[in-house]
XYZ file of C-alpha atoms in Angstrom:
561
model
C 43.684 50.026 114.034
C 41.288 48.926 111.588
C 38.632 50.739 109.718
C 35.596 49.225 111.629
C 36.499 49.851 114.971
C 36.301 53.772 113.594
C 32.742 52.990 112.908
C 31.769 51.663 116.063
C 33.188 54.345 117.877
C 29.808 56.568 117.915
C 31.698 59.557 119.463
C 33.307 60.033 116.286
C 29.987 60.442 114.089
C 30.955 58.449 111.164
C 28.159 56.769 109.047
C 29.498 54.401 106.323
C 28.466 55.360 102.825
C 30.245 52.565 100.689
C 32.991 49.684 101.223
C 31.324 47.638 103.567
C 33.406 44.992 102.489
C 36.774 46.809 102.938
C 36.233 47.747 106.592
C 38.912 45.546 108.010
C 41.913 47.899 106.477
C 44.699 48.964 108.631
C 44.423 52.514 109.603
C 48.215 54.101 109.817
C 47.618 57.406 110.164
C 45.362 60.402 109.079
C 45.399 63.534 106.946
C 43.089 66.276 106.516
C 43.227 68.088 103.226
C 41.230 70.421 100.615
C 43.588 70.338 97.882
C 42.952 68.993 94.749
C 46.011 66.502 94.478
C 47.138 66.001 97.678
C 48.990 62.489 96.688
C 52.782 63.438 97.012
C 51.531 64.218 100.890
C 50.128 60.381 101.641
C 52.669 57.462 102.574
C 49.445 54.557 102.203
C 47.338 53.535 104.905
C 45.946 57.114 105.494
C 42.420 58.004 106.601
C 41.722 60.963 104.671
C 39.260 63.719 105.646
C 38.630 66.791 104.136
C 36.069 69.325 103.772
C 35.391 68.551 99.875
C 36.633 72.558 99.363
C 38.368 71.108 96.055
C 35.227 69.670 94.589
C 33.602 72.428 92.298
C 31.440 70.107 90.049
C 30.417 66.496 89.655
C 33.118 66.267 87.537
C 36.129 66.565 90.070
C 35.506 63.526 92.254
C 36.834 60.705 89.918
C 40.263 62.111 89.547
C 40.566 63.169 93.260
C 39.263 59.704 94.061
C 41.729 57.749 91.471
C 44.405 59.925 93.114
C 43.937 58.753 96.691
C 43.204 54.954 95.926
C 46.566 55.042 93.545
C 48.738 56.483 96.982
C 47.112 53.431 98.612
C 44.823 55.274 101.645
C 42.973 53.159 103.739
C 39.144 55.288 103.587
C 37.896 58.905 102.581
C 35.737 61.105 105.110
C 33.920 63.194 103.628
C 32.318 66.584 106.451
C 28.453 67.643 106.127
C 29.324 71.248 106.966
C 29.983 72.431 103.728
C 27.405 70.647 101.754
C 25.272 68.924 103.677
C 24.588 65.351 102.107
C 27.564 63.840 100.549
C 27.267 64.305 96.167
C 26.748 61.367 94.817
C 28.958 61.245 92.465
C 31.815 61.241 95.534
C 30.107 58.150 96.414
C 29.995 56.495 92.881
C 33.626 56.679 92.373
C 34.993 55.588 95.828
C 32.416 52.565 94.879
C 34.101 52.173 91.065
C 37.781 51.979 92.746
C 37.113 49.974 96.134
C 37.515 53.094 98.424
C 35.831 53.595 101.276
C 33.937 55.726 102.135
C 32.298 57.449 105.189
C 30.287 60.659 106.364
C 31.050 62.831 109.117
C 28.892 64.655 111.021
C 28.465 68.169 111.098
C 28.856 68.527 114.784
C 32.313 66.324 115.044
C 35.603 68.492 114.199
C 38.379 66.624 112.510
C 40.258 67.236 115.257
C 37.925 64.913 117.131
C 38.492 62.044 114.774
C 42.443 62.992 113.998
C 43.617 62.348 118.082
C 41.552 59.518 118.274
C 42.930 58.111 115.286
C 46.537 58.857 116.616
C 46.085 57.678 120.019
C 45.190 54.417 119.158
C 47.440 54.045 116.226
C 50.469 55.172 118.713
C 49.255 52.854 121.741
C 49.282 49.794 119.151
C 52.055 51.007 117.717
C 53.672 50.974 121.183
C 52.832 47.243 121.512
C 54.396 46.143 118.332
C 57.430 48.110 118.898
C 57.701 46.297 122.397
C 57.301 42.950 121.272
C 60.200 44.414 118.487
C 62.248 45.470 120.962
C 61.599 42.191 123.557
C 62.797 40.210 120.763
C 65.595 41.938 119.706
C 66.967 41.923 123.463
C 66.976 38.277 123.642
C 68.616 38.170 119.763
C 71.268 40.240 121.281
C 71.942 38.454 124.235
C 72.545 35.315 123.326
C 74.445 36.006 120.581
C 76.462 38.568 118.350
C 74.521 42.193 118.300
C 71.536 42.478 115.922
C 73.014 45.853 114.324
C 73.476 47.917 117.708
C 71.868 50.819 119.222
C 70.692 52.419 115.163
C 68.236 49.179 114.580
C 66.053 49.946 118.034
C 66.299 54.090 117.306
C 65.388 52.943 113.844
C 62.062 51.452 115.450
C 61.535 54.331 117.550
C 61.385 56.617 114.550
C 59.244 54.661 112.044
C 56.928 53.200 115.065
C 56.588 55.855 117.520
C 57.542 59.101 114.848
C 60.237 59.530 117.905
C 63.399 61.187 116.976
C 66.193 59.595 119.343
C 70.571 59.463 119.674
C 72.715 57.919 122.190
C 74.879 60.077 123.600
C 77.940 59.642 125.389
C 78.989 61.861 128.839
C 80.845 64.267 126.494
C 77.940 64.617 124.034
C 79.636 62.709 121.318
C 77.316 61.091 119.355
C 77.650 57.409 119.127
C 74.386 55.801 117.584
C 71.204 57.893 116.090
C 68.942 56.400 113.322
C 69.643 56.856 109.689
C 66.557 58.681 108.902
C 66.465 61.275 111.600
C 67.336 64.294 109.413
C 70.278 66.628 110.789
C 72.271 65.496 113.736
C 71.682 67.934 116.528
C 75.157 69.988 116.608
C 77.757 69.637 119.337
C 77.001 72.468 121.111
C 73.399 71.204 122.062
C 74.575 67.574 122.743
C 77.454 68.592 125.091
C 74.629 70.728 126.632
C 72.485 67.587 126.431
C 75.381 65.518 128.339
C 75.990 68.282 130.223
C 71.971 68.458 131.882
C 71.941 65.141 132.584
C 74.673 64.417 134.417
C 74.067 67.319 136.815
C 70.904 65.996 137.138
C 72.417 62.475 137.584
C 74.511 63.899 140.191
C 71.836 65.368 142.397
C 69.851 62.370 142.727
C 66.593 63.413 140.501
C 64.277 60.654 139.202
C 65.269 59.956 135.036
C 63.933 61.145 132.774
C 65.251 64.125 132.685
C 63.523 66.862 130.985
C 65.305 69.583 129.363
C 63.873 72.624 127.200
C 66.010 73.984 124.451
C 64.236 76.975 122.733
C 60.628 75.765 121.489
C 62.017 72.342 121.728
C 61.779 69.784 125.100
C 64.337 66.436 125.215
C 63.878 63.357 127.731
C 66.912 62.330 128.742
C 67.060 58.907 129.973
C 70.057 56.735 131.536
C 71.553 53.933 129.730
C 73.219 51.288 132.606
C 74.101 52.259 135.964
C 71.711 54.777 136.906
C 68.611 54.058 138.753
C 65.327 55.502 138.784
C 64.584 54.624 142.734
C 67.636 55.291 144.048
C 67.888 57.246 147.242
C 69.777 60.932 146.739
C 71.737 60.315 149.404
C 72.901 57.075 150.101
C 76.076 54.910 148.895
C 74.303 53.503 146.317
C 73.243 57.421 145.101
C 76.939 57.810 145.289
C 78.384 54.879 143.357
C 75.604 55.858 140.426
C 76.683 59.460 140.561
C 80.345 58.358 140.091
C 79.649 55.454 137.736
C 76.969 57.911 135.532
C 80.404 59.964 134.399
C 81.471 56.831 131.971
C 77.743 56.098 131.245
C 75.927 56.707 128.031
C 72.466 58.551 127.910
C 69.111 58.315 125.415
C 68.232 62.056 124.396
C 64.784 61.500 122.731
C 63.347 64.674 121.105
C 59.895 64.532 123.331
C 58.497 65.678 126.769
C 58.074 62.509 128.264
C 56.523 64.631 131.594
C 52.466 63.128 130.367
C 53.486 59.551 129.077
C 51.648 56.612 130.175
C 53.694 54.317 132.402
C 53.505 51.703 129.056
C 55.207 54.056 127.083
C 58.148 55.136 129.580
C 58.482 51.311 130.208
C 59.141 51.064 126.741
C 61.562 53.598 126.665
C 63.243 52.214 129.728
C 63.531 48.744 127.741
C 65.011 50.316 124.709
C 67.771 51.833 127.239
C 68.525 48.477 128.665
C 69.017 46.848 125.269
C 71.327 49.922 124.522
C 72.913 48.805 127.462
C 73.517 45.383 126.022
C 75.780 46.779 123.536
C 77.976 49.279 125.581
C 78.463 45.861 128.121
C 79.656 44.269 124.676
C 81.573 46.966 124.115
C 83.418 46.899 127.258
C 84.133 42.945 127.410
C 85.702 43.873 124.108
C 87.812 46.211 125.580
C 89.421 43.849 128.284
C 92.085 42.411 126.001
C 93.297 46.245 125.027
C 93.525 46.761 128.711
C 95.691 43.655 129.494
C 97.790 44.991 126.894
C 98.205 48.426 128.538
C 98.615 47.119 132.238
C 101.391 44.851 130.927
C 103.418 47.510 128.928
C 102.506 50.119 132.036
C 103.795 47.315 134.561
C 107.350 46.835 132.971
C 107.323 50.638 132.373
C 107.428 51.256 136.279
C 109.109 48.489 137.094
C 112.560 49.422 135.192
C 112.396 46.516 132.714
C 115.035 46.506 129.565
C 113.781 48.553 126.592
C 113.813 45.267 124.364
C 111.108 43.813 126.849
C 108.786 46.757 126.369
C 109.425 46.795 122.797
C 108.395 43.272 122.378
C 105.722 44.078 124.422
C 104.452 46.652 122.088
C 104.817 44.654 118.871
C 101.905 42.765 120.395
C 99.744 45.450 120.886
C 100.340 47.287 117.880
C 98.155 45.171 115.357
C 95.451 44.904 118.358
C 95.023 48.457 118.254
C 95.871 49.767 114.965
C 94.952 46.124 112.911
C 96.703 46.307 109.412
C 99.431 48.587 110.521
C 102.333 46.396 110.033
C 104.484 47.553 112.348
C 105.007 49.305 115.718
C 103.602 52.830 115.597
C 104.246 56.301 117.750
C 102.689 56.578 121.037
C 101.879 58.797 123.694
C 100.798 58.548 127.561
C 97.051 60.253 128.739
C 97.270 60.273 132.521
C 93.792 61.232 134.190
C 93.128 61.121 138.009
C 89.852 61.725 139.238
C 89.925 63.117 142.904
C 86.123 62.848 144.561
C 86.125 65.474 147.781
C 86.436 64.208 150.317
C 86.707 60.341 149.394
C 90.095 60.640 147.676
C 90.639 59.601 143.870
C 89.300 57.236 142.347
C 91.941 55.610 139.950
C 89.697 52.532 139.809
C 87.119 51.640 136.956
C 85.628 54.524 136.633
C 88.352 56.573 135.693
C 89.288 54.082 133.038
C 86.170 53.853 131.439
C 86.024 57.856 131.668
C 89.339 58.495 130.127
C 88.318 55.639 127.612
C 85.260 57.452 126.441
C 87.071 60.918 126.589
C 90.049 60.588 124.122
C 87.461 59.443 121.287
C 87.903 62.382 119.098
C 84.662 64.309 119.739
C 83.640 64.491 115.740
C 83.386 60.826 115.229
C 80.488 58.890 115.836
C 79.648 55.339 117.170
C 81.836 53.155 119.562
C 84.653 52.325 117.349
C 87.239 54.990 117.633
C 87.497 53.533 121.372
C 89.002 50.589 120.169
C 92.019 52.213 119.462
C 92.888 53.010 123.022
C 94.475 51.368 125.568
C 93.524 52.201 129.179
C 95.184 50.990 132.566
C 94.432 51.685 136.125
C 97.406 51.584 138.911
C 97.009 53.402 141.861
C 95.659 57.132 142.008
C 95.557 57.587 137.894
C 94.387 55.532 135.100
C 96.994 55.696 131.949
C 96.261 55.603 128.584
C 98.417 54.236 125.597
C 97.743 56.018 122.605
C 98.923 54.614 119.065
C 99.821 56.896 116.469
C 99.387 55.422 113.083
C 101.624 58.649 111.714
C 103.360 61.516 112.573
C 102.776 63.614 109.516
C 101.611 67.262 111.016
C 98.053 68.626 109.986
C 96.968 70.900 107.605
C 97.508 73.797 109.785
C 101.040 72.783 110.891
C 99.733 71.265 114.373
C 101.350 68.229 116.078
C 99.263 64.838 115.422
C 97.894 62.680 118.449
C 96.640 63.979 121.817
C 96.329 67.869 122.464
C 95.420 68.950 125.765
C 93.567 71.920 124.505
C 91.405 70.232 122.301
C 90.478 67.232 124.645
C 89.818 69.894 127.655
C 87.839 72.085 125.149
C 85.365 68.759 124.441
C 84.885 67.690 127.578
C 85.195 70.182 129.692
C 81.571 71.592 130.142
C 79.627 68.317 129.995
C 82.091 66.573 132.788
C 82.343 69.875 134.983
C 78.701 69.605 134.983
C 78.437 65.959 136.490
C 81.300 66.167 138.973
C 79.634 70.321 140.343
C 81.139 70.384 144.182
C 81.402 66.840 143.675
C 84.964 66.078 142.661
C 87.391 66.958 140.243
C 89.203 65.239 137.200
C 92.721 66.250 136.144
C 94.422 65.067 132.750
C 98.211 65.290 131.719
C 99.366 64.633 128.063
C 102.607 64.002 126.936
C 104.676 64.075 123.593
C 104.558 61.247 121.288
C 107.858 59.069 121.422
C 108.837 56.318 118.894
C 110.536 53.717 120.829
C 110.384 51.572 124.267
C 112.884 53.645 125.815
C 110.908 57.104 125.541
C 107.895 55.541 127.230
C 109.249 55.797 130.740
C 109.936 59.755 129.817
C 106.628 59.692 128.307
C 104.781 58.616 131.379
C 106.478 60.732 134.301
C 106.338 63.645 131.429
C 102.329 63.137 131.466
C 102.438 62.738 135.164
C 104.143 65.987 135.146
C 101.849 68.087 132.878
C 98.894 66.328 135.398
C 100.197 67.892 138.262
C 100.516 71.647 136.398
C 96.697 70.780 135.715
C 95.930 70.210 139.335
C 97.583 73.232 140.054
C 94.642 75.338 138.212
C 91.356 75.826 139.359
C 88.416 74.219 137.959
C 86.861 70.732 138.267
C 88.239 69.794 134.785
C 91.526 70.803 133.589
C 94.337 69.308 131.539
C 97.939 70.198 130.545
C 99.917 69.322 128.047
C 103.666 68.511 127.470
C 104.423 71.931 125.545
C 103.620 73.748 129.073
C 106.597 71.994 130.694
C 109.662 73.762 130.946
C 112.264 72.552 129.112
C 114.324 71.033 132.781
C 111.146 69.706 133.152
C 111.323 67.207 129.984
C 115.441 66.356 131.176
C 114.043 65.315 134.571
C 111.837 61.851 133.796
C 115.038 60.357 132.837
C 116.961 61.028 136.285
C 116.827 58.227 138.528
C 114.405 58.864 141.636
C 117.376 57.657 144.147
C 119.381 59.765 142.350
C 117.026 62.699 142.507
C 116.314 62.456 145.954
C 120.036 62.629 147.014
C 120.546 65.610 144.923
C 117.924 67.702 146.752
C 118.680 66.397 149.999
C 122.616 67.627 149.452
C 121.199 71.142 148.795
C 118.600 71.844 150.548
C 118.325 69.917 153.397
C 120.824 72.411 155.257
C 118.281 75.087 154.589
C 115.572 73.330 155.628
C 116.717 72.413 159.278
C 118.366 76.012 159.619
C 114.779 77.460 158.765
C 112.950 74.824 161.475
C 116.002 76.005 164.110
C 115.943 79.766 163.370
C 112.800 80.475 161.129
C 115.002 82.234 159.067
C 113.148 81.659 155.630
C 116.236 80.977 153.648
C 114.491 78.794 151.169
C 111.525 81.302 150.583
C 114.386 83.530 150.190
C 116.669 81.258 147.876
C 113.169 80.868 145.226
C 112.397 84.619 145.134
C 116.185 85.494 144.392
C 115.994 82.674 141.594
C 112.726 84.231 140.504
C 114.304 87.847 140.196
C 117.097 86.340 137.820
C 119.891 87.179 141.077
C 119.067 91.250 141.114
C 119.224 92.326 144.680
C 117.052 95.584 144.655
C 114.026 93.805 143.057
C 114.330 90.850 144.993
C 114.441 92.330 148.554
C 111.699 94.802 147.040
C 109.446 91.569 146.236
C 110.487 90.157 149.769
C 110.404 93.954 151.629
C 114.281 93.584 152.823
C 116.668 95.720 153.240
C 119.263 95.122 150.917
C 121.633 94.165 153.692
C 119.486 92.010 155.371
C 119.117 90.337 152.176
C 122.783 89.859 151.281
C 123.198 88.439 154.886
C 120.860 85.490 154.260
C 122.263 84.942 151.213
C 125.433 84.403 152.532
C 124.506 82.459 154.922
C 122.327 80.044 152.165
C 126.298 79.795 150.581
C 128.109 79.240 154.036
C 125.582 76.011 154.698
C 125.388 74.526 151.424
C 129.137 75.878 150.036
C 127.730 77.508 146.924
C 128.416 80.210 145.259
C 124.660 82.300 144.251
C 126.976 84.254 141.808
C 127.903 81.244 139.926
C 125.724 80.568 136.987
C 126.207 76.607 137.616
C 125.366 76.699 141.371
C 122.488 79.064 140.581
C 121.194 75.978 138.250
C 121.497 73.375 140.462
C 119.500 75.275 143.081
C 116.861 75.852 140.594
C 116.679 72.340 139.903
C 116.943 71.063 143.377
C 113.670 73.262 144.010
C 111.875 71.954 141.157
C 112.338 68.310 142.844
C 111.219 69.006 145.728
């Protein structure tokens, strides 16, 4: 605003005492201060008011004055309560260096004048930062991105003193502006993530307010989620879903008494964030290809030189530079929504996508490493590992199931509630096409222990597989299947004829290593009675329970079924 619409507001009780000629100055901001030097305080463009405490003869108003014209303020108000008329030798040297300078009442308080000030400054502020952010959108949208998500926080900070990230579902941070001062730790983003997407979930009108100690963030969708959508129709439903791949803006503000200009504003800074995750995802499509081909020869048998060839290609998409074909392991994720089945469609993708970025690293790049296809139920990751060098602390590199369930898991359980549940299996890195097929049934394996466990987000990784459980991948499924039908089959229809419960039986005498007191004691036999179904389990199968091999194929038999 400029210095002469301050003079013809008469609310504010300002009467112009020199610089008549200066009057159309931009006003940026104001400060109110006593002190003697207050210059390492001002930024330029200030309008400074103060009480003239620091004035104790005629003699201090040229160096005060000097001081404030040298940081570049915009005008000095100078308050009749303390001394009534303004000295004239305050006047004299705002007139020697082009300052100036005005009188304020003794019945307005600086407060008055210091939220006018503001409001006006932020409203126009608002305006220029729009017409920013309006041209930036169309900069980004017809051609390469402008400097992503930072330039527009950047705006919001400087323009609107608004301190602003983009977050992702997990709370990992992936923009924030450069001059924000400390990132806000992981703990409060995940909690962040975590508020918005139950929020999300239930339908409630964006943004979402959330108060963290003294502090309140707005928390406003980026993409799919919409701020009239009804709670509980399909389209509520498809949001809710599609909101668990989405990013969010967490702005450190209550938006709960913005204008509608200002929440427009922020809405249009979301959708131009939301330019740049679409780019991100177009970029993505040639990473998928890549996984959906290597996943479709996986399944369907093809010769290990196939899949190796296969690989070479995607190896310098993923990892550029490497050189040659790295390490890899399989991330399978299923995402089971009650009472609609699983979704192992685009969501999921994007979701398990977003969730093995490692959780320290910032912006959208560590994505591009990974490799995501859908088929079915599950989506399926490929991981590259650049190296297989253990850490510091002696730990396997790549994917750990602990760690990824340990970043993810409070944010995500939050946005799925009663709503669903996701699942993730991980499996051991392997070096060559032949240990993919392994690697896949090995991570569909470790899924399944996760769905075992109760929760809405869980994940298991290879080391919690038994060691028959590793050997079994590599059996044929024909194979597999005739094996268990040979050996338990017989069981089965004897149990459906007689409801004998020889296999319950057959599992707890496995379980109790073949010791007949504490398995009848588990199954509250007689010892007899147990020995007689037994025996009859040997008669219809021709086994032999005492026989470490037959005991060993039983085992395994019940494992694959």
């Amino acid at each position: 605003m400029r210095l002469r619409a301050l003079l013809d507001t008469d609310a504010l009780g300002l009467r112009l005492l020199g610089g008549g000629d200066e009057l159309d100055r931009a006003v940026r901001g104001v400060m109110t201060t006593d002190l003697r030097d207050p210059s390492r305080y001002l930024s330029g463009g200030e309008l400074v008011l103060t009480g003239l405490a620091w004035r104790r003869d005629a003699a201090d108003s040229e160096p005060f004055v000097r001081l404030l014209a040298g940081a570049g303020v915009a005008a000095l108000a100078a308050g009749e309560a303390e001394l009534g008329d303004i000295p004239e030798d305050l006047v004299v040297a705002c007139a020697r260096h082009r300052l100036p300078l005005f009188a304020v009442n003794e019945s307005v308080a600086f407060a008055t004048i210091t939220e006018h000030v503001v409001r006006q400054v932020s409203g126009e502020r608002a305006g220029d930062l729009a017409a920013v952010v309006d041209r930036h959108r169309r900069m980004m949208t017809s051609g390469p991105a402008g400097g992503g998500p930072d330039v527009v926080l950047d705006l919001l900070g400087s323009d609107l003193d608004l301190r602003a990230w983009v977050l992702s579902p997990t709370g990992r941070l992936v923009a924030g502006p450069e001059d924000a001062g400390p990132v806000p730790p992981a703990e409060l983003r995940a909690r962040l993530a975590a508020e918005h997407l139950a929020a999300t979930r239930t339908g409630r009108r964006g943004p979402h307010r959330v108060a963290v100690g003294s502090t309140t963030y707005s928390l406003f969708p980026v993409g799919g989620a919409s701020r009239g959508t009804d709670p509980g129709g399909a389209a509520a439903r498809d949001m809710r879903a599609a909101v668990l791949s989405e990013w969010l803006l967490a702005v450190e503000a209550d938006a709960g008494d913005w204008p509608a200009e200002r929440l427009d504003l922020l809405y249009g800074v979301t959708q131009l964030i939301a330019v740049e995750r679409d780019r991100r995802d177009a970029a993505r499509t040639v990473r998928r290809r890549l996984a959906q081909e290597v996943l479709e020869l996986v399944q369907a048998g093809a010769a290990p030189a196939e899949i190796a060839a296969r690989l070479r290609v995607a190896a310098p998409v993923l990892l550029p530079g490497l050189g040659s074909a790295p390490h890899w392991q399989i991330v399978v994720a299923r995402l089971d929504r009650d009472g609609d089945g699983a979704d192992g469609g685009p969501v999921t993708q994007a979701l398990l996508e977003e969730i093995l970025v490692d959780p320290l690293a910032t912006g959208p790049e560590p994505s591009d490493r990974i490799a995501v296809a859908h088929t079915g139920e599950e989506a399926i990751a490929l991981v590259p590992l650049p190296a297989l060098a253990s850490g510091p602390d002696g730990t396997e590199p790549g994917v750990h199931a602990d760690t990824l369930l340990t970043a993810v898991r409070d944010p995500l359980t939050a946005g799925l509630d009663d709503d669903g549940r996701l699942t993730l299996g991980v499996s051991a890195a392997v070096h060559s096409a032949e240990g993919l097929r392994g690697a896949l049934e090995e991570a569909r394996h470790a899924r399944r222990v996760a769905a075992a466990r109760s929760g809405r987000v869980c994940a298991a990784g290879h080391q919690e597989l038994a060691s028959h459980v590793l050997l079994l991948p590599f059996v044929p499924d024909d194979v597999r299947r005739a094996f268990t039908a040979r050996l338990l089959d017989p069981l089965r229809d004897y149990d459906r004829r007689h409801r004998a419960e020889l296999i319950p039986t057959l599992e707890a005498f496995l379980e109790c290593d073949g010791s007949w007191t504490r398995c009848a004691a588990r199954l509250h036999l007689h010892v007899n009675t147990l020995r007689y179904r037994v025996g009859r389990i040997e008669q219809l199968t021709g086994r032999d329970l005492s026989r470490l091999e037959d005991k060993l194929d039983f085992f395994l038999a019940l494992r694959m079924s």
